Structures are given as C-alpha cells and as structure tokens.
PDB file of C-alpha atoms and ligand atoms in Angstrom:
ATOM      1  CA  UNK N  22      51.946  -4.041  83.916  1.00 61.00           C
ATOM      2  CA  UNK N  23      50.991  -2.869  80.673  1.00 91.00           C
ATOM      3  CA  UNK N  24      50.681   0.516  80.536  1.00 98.00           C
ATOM      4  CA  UNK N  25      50.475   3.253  82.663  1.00 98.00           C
ATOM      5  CA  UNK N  26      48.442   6.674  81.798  1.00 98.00           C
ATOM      6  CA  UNK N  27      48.919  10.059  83.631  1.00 98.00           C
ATOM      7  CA  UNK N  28      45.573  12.055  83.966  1.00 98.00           C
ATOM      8  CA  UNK N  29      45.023  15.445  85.244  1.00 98.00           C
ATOM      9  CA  UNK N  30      44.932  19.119  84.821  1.00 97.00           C
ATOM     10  CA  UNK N  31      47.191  21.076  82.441  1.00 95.00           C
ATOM     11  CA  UNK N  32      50.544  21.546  83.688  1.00 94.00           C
ATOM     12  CA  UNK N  33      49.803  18.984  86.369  1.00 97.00           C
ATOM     13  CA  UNK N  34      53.487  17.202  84.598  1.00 97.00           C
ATOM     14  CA  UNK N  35      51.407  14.216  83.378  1.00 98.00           C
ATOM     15  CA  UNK N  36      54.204  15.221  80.263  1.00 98.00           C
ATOM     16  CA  UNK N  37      56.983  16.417  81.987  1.00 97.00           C
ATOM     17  CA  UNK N  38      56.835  13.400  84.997  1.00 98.00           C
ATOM     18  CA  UNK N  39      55.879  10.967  82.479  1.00 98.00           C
ATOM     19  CA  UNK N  40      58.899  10.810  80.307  1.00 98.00           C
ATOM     20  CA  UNK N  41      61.155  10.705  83.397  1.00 98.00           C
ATOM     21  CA  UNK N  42      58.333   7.739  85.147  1.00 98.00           C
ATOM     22  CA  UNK N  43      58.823   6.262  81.561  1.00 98.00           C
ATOM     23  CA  UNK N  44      62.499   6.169  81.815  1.00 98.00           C
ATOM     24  CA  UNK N  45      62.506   4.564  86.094  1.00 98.00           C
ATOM     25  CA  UNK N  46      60.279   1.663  84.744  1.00 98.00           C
ATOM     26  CA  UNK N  47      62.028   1.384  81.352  1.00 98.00           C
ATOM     27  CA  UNK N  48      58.957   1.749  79.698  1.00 98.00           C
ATOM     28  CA  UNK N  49      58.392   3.730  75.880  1.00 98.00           C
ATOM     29  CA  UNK N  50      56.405   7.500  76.847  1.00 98.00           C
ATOM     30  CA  UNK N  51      53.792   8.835  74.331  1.00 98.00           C
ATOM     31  CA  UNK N  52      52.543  12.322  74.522  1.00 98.00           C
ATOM     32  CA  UNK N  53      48.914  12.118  72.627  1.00 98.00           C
ATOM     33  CA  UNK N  54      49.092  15.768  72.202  1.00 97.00           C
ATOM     34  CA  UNK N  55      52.220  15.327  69.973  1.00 98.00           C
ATOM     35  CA  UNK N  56      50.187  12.713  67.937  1.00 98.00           C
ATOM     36  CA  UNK N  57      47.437  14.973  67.756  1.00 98.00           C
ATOM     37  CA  UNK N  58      49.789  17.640  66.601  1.00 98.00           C
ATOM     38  CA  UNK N  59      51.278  15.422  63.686  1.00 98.00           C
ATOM     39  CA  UNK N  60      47.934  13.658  62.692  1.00 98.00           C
ATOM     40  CA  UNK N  61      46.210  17.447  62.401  1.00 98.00           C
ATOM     41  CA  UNK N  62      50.024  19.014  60.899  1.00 98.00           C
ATOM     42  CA  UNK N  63      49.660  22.384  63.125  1.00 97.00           C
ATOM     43  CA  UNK N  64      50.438  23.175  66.893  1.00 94.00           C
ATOM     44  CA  UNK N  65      47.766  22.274  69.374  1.00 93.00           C
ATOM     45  CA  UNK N  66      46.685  25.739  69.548  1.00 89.00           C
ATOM     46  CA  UNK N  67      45.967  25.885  66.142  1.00 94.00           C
ATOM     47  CA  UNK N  68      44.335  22.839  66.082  1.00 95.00           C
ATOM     48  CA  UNK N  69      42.005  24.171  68.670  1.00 93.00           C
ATOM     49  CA  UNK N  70      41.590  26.906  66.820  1.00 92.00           C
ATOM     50  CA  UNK N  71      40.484  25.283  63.345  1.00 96.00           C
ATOM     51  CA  UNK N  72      38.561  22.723  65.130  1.00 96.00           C
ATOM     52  CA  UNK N  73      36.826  24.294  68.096  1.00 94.00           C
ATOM     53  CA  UNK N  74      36.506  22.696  71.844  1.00 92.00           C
ATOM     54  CA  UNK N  75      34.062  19.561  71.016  1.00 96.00           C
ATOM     55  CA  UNK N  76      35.257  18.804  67.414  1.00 97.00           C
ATOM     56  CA  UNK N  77      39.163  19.014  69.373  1.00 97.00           C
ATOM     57  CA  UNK N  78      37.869  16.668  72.149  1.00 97.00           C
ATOM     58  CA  UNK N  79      36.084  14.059  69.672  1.00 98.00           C
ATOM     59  CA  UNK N  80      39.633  14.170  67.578  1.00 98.00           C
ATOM     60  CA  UNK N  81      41.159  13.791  71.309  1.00 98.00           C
ATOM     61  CA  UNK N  82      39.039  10.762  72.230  1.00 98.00           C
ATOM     62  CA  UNK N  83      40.172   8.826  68.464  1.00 98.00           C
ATOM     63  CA  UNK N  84      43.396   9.198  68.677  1.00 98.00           C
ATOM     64  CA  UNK N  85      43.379   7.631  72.408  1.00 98.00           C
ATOM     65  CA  UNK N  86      41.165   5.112  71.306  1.00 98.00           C
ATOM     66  CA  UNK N  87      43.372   3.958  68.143  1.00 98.00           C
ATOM     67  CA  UNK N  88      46.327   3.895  71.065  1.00 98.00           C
ATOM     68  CA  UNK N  89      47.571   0.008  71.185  1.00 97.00           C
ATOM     69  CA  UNK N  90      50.732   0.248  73.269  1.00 97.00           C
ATOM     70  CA  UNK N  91      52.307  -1.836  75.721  1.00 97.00           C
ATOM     71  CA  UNK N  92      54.859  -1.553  78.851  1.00 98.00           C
ATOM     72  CA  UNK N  93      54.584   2.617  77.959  1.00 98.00           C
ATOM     73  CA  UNK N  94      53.721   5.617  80.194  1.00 98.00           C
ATOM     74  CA  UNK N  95      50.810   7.410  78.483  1.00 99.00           C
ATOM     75  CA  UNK N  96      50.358  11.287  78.666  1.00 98.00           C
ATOM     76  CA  UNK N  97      47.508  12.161  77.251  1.00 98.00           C
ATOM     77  CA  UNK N  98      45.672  15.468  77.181  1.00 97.00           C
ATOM     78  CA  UNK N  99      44.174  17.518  80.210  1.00 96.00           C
ATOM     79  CA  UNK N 100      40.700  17.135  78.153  1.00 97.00           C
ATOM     80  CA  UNK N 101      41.410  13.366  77.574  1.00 98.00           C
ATOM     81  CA  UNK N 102      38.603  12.650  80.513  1.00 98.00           C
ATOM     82  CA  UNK N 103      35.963  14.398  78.723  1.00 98.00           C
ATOM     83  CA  UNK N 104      35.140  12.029  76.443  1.00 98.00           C
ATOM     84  CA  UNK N 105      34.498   8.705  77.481  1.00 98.00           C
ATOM     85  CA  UNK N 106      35.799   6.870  74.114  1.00 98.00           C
ATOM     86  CA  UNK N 107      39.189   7.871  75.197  1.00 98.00           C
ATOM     87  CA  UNK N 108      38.520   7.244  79.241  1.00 98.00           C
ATOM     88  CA  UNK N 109      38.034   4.064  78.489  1.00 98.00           C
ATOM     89  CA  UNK N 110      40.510   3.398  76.478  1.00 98.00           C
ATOM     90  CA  UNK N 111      43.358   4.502  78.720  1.00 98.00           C
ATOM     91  CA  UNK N 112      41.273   2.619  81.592  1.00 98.00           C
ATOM     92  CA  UNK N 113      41.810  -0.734  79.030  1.00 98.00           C
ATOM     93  CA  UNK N 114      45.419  -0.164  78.429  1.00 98.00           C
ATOM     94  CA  UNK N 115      46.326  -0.232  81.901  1.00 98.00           C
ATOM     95  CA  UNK N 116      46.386   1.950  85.527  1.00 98.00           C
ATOM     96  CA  UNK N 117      45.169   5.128  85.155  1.00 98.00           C
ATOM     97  CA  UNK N 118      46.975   7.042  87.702  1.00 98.00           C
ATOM     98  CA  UNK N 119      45.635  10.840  88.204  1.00 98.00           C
ATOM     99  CA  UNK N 120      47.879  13.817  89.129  1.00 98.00           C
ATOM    100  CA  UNK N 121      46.778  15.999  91.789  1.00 98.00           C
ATOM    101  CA  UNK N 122      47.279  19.066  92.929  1.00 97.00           C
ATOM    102  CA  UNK N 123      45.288  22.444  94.008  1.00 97.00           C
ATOM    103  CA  UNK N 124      44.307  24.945  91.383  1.00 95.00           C
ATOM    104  CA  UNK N 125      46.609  27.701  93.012  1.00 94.00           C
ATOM    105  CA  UNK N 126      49.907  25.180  92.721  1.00 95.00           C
ATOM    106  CA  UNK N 127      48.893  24.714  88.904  1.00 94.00           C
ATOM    107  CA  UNK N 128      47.879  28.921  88.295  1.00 90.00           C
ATOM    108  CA  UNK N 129      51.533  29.183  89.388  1.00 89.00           C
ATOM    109  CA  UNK N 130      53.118  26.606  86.995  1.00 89.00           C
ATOM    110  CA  UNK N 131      50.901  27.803  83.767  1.00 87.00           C
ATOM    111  CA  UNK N 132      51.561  30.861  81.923  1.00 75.00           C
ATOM    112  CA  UNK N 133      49.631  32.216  79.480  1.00 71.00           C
ATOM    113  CA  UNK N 134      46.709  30.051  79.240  1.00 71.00           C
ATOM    114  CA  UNK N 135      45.425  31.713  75.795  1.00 67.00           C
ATOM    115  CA  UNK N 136      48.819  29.969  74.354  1.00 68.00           C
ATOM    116  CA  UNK N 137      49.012  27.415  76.133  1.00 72.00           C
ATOM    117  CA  UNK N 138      46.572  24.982  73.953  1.00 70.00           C
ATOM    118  CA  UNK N 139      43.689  24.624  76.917  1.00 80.00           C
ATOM    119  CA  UNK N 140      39.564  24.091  75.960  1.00 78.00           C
ATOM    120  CA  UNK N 141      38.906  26.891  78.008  1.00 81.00           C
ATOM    121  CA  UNK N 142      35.311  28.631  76.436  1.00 82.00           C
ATOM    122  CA  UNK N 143      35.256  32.492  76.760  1.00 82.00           C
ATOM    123  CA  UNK N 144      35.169  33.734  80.325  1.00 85.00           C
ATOM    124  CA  UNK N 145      35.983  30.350  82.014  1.00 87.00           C
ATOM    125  CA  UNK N 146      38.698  30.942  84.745  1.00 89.00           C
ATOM    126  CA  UNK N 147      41.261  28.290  85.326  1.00 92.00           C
ATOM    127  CA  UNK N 148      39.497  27.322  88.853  1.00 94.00           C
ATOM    128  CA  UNK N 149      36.259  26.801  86.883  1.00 95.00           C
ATOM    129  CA  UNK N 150      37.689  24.631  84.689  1.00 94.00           C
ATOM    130  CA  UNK N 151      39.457  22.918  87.742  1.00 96.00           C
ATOM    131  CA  UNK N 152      35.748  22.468  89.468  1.00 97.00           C
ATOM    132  CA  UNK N 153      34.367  21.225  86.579  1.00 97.00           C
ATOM    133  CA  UNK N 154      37.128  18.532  85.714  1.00 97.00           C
ATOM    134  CA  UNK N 155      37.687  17.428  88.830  1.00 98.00           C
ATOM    135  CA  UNK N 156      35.053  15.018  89.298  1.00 98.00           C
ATOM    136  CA  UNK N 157      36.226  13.130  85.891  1.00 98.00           C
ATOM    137  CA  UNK N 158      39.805  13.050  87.087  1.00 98.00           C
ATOM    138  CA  UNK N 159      38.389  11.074  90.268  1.00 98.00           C
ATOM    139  CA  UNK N 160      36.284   8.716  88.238  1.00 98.00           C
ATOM    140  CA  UNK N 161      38.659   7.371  86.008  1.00 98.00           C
ATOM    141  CA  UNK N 162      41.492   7.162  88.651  1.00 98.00           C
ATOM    142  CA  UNK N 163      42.801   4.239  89.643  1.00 98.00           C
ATOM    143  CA  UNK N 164      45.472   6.172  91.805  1.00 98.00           C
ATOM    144  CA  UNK N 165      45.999   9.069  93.471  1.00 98.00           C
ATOM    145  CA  UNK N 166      49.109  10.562  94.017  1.00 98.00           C
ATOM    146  CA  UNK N 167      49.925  14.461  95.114  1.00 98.00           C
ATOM    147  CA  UNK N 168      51.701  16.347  92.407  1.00 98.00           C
ATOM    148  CA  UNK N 169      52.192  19.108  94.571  1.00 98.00           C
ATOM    149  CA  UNK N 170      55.909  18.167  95.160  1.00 97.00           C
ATOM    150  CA  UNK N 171      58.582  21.047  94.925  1.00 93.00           C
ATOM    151  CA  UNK N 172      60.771  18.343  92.570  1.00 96.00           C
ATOM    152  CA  UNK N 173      59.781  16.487  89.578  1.00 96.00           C
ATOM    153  CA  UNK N 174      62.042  13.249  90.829  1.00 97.00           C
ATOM    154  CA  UNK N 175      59.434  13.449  94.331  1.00 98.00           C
ATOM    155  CA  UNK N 176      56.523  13.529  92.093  1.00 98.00           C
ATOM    156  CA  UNK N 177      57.905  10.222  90.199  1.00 98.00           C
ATOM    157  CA  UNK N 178      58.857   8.660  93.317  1.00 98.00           C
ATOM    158  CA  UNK N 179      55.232   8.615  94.606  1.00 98.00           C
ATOM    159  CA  UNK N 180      54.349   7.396  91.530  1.00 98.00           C
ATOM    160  CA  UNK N 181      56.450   4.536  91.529  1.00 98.00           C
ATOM    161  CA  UNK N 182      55.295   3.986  95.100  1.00 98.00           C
ATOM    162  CA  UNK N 183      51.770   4.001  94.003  1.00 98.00           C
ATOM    163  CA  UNK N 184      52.066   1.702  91.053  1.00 97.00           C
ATOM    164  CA  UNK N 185      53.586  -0.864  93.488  1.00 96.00           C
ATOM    165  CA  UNK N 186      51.166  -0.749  95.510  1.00 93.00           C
ATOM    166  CA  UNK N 187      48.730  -2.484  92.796  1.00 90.00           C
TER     167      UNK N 187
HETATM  168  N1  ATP A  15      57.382  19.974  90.658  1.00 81.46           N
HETATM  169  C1  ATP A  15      56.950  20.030  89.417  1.00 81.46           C
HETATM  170  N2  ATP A  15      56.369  18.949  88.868  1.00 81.46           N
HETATM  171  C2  ATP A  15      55.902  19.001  87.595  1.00 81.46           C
HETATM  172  N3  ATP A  15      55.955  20.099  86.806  1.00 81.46           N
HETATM  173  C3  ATP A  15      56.545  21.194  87.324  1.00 81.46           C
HETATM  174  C4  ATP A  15      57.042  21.212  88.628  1.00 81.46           C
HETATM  175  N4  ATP A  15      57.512  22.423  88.870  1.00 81.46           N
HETATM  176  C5  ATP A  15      57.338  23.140  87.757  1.00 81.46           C
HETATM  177  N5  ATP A  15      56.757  22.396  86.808  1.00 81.46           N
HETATM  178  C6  ATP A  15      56.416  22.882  85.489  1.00 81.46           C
HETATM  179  O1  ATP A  15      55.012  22.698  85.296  1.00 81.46           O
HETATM  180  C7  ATP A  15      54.768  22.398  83.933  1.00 81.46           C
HETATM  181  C8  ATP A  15      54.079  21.057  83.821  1.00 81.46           C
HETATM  182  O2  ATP A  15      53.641  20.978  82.504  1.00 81.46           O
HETATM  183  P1  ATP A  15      53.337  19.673  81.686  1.00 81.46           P
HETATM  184  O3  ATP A  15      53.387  20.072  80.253  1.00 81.46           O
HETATM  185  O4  ATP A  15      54.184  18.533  82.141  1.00 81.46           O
HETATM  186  O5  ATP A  15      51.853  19.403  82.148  1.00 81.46           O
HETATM  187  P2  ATP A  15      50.778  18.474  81.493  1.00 81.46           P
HETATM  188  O6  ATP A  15      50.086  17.835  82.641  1.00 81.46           O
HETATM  189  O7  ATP A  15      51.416  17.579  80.495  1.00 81.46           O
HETATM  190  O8  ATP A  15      49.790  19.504  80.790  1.00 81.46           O
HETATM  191  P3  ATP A  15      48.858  19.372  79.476  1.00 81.46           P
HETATM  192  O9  ATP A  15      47.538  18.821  79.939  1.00 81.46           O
HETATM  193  O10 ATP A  15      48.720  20.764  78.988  1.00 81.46           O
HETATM  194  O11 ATP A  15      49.547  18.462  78.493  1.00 81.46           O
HETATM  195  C9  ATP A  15      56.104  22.375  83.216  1.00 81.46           C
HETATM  196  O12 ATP A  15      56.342  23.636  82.660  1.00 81.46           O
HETATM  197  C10 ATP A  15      57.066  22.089  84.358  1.00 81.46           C
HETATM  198  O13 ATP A  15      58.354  22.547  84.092  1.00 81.46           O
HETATM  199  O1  SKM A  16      43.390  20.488  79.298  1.00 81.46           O
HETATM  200  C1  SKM A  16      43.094  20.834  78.137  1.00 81.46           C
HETATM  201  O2  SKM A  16      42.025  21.386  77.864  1.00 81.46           O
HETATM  202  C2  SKM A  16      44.051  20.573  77.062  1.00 81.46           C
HETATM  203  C3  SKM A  16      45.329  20.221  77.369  1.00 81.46           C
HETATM  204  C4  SKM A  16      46.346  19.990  76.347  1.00 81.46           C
HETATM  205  O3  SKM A  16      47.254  19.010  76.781  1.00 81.46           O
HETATM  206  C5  SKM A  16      45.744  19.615  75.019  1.00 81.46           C
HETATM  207  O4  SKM A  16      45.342  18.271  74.981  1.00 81.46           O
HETATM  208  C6  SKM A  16      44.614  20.454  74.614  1.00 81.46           C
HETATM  209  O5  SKM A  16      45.124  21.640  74.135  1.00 81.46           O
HETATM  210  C7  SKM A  16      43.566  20.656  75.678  1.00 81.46           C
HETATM  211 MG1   MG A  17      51.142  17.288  78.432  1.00 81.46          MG
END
C-alpha cells in the first residue's frame, strides 16, 4: 500500500488518529495543514484570514497536489475535498479512507470554531457545513469507517480493519 489519506470533517481525528494509524502500520504521517502553515509562515487561522476561503482552498488543493509520498498516512485538511486538484491527488497516492461521524459527536469535540482555522462564511452553522460537505466526503471515499468511537485506539482499530479489507 502506498499511502493512506484520512478525509473528513474538522475534528473528525483524521490528525489526531492518523499519527497513531501512522505509527500501527509503520508508515511516515503528514499533516498538510502544518505544510500549509510553514509554506504561508503564519497559523492556519491567519492564513485564512490573509487569504480568504477560495484563495485558502486553491493554496489547499497545491500543496496536496505537489504531495509525492509513499508508505505515509496523509491528514489533510477538512476543506481538502473541495477542490478537486487535491481530491485527486490523495485519490492517486493511495486509499482514501473517510472519517465518519454525526455532526452532534463532532459539535462536542470542537471548541471555538472562530479559532479553530475552519472555511466557515458568515452565518454558516457547523451542521450546514456538515450537509454541505458530506456528499464530497462520500465521493472520494474509498472506505468508510465510524469515528464515533469513545477511544482513539477503537477508531484506529477499524481503520486497520478496513484497510485490510482492500
Ligand atoms: N474518540 C476520539 N477520536 C478522535 N478524536 C477525539 C476523540 N475524542 C476526542 N477527540 C478530540 O477531537 C479532536 C479531533 O481533532 P483533530 O485535530 O484530530 O481533527 P481533524 O480531523 O484533524 O480536524 P481538521 O480538519 O481541523 O484538521 C481532538 O481534539 C481530539 O482530542
Ligand atoms: O475544514 C476546514 O474548513 C478546515 C480545516 C482545517 O484542517 C484547515 O485545513 C483549514 O483551516 C480549513
Ligand atoms: Mg487535522
């Protein structure tokens, strides 16, 4: 296996569950948001700040796209579905393996969402952006896996499960 990418909502753990997946399959971990952060020199917020929500998710996409990686668990951005450049890309490297859980399990995880570094445009609620994104995490997954798990270790276990299963 090549690579494996983690897609789904913010907070979902595609960071948190991916270094620890990284470590069961002894397999490097990236974090594209901490690329993103030293490519731009500021914190994600401020990036999204400076650069606004499309200009962020066109940067997003390129910095996915110039991703050539192997045998490492890939946690990109929440957003990293919007833009099909990036999609794509993660779809190339290797499984794309989406994170699932209901929008009231992941209100409860997130804090402060203004701090938090998400595109959300003035108004949106967290289960809007959850409706809207949803469909995208479906299309570009090539597995499934419920993230709703009280334990980070059960969340990794059903990944594991899952990639065997390919
Ligand atoms: N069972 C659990 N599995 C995963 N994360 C959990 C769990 N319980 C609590 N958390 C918390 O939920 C948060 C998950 O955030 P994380 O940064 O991993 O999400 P993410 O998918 O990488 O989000 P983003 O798209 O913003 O990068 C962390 O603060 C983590 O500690
Ligand atoms: O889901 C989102 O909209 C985002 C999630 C973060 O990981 C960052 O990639 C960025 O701040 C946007
Ligand atoms: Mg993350």
């Amino acid at each position: 296996m090549r690579n494996v990418s983690l897609i789904g909502m913010p907070g979902s753990g595609k960071s948190t569950v991916g270094v620890l997946l990284a470590k069961e399959l002894g397999f490097s971990f990236v974090d594209t948001d901490l690329l993103i952060q030293r490519q731009e020199g500021a914190l994600l917020q401020s990036v999204l700040d400076r650069l606004g929500t499309e200009r962020f998710l066109d940067t997003e996409a390129e910095v996915i796209a110039a991703l050539d990686c192997q045998r490492t668990v890939i946690a990109p951005g929440g957003s990293a579905v919007l833009r099909d450049l990036g999609a794509r890309r993660l779809k190339e490297l290797g499984p794309v393996l989406y994170l699932k859980l209901p929008c009231a399990a992941l209100e409860r995880r997130l804090g402060d969402l203004a701090s938090r570094g998400v595109t959300l445009a003035p108004g949106q609620t967290l289960q809007d952006l959850y409706d809207y994104r949803a469909p995208y995490y479906e299309k570009y997954a090539d597995l499934v896996i419920d993230a709703d798990q009280p334990r980070l270790e059960d969340t990794v276990a059903l990944a594991l499960a899952a990639l065997r299963q390919l």
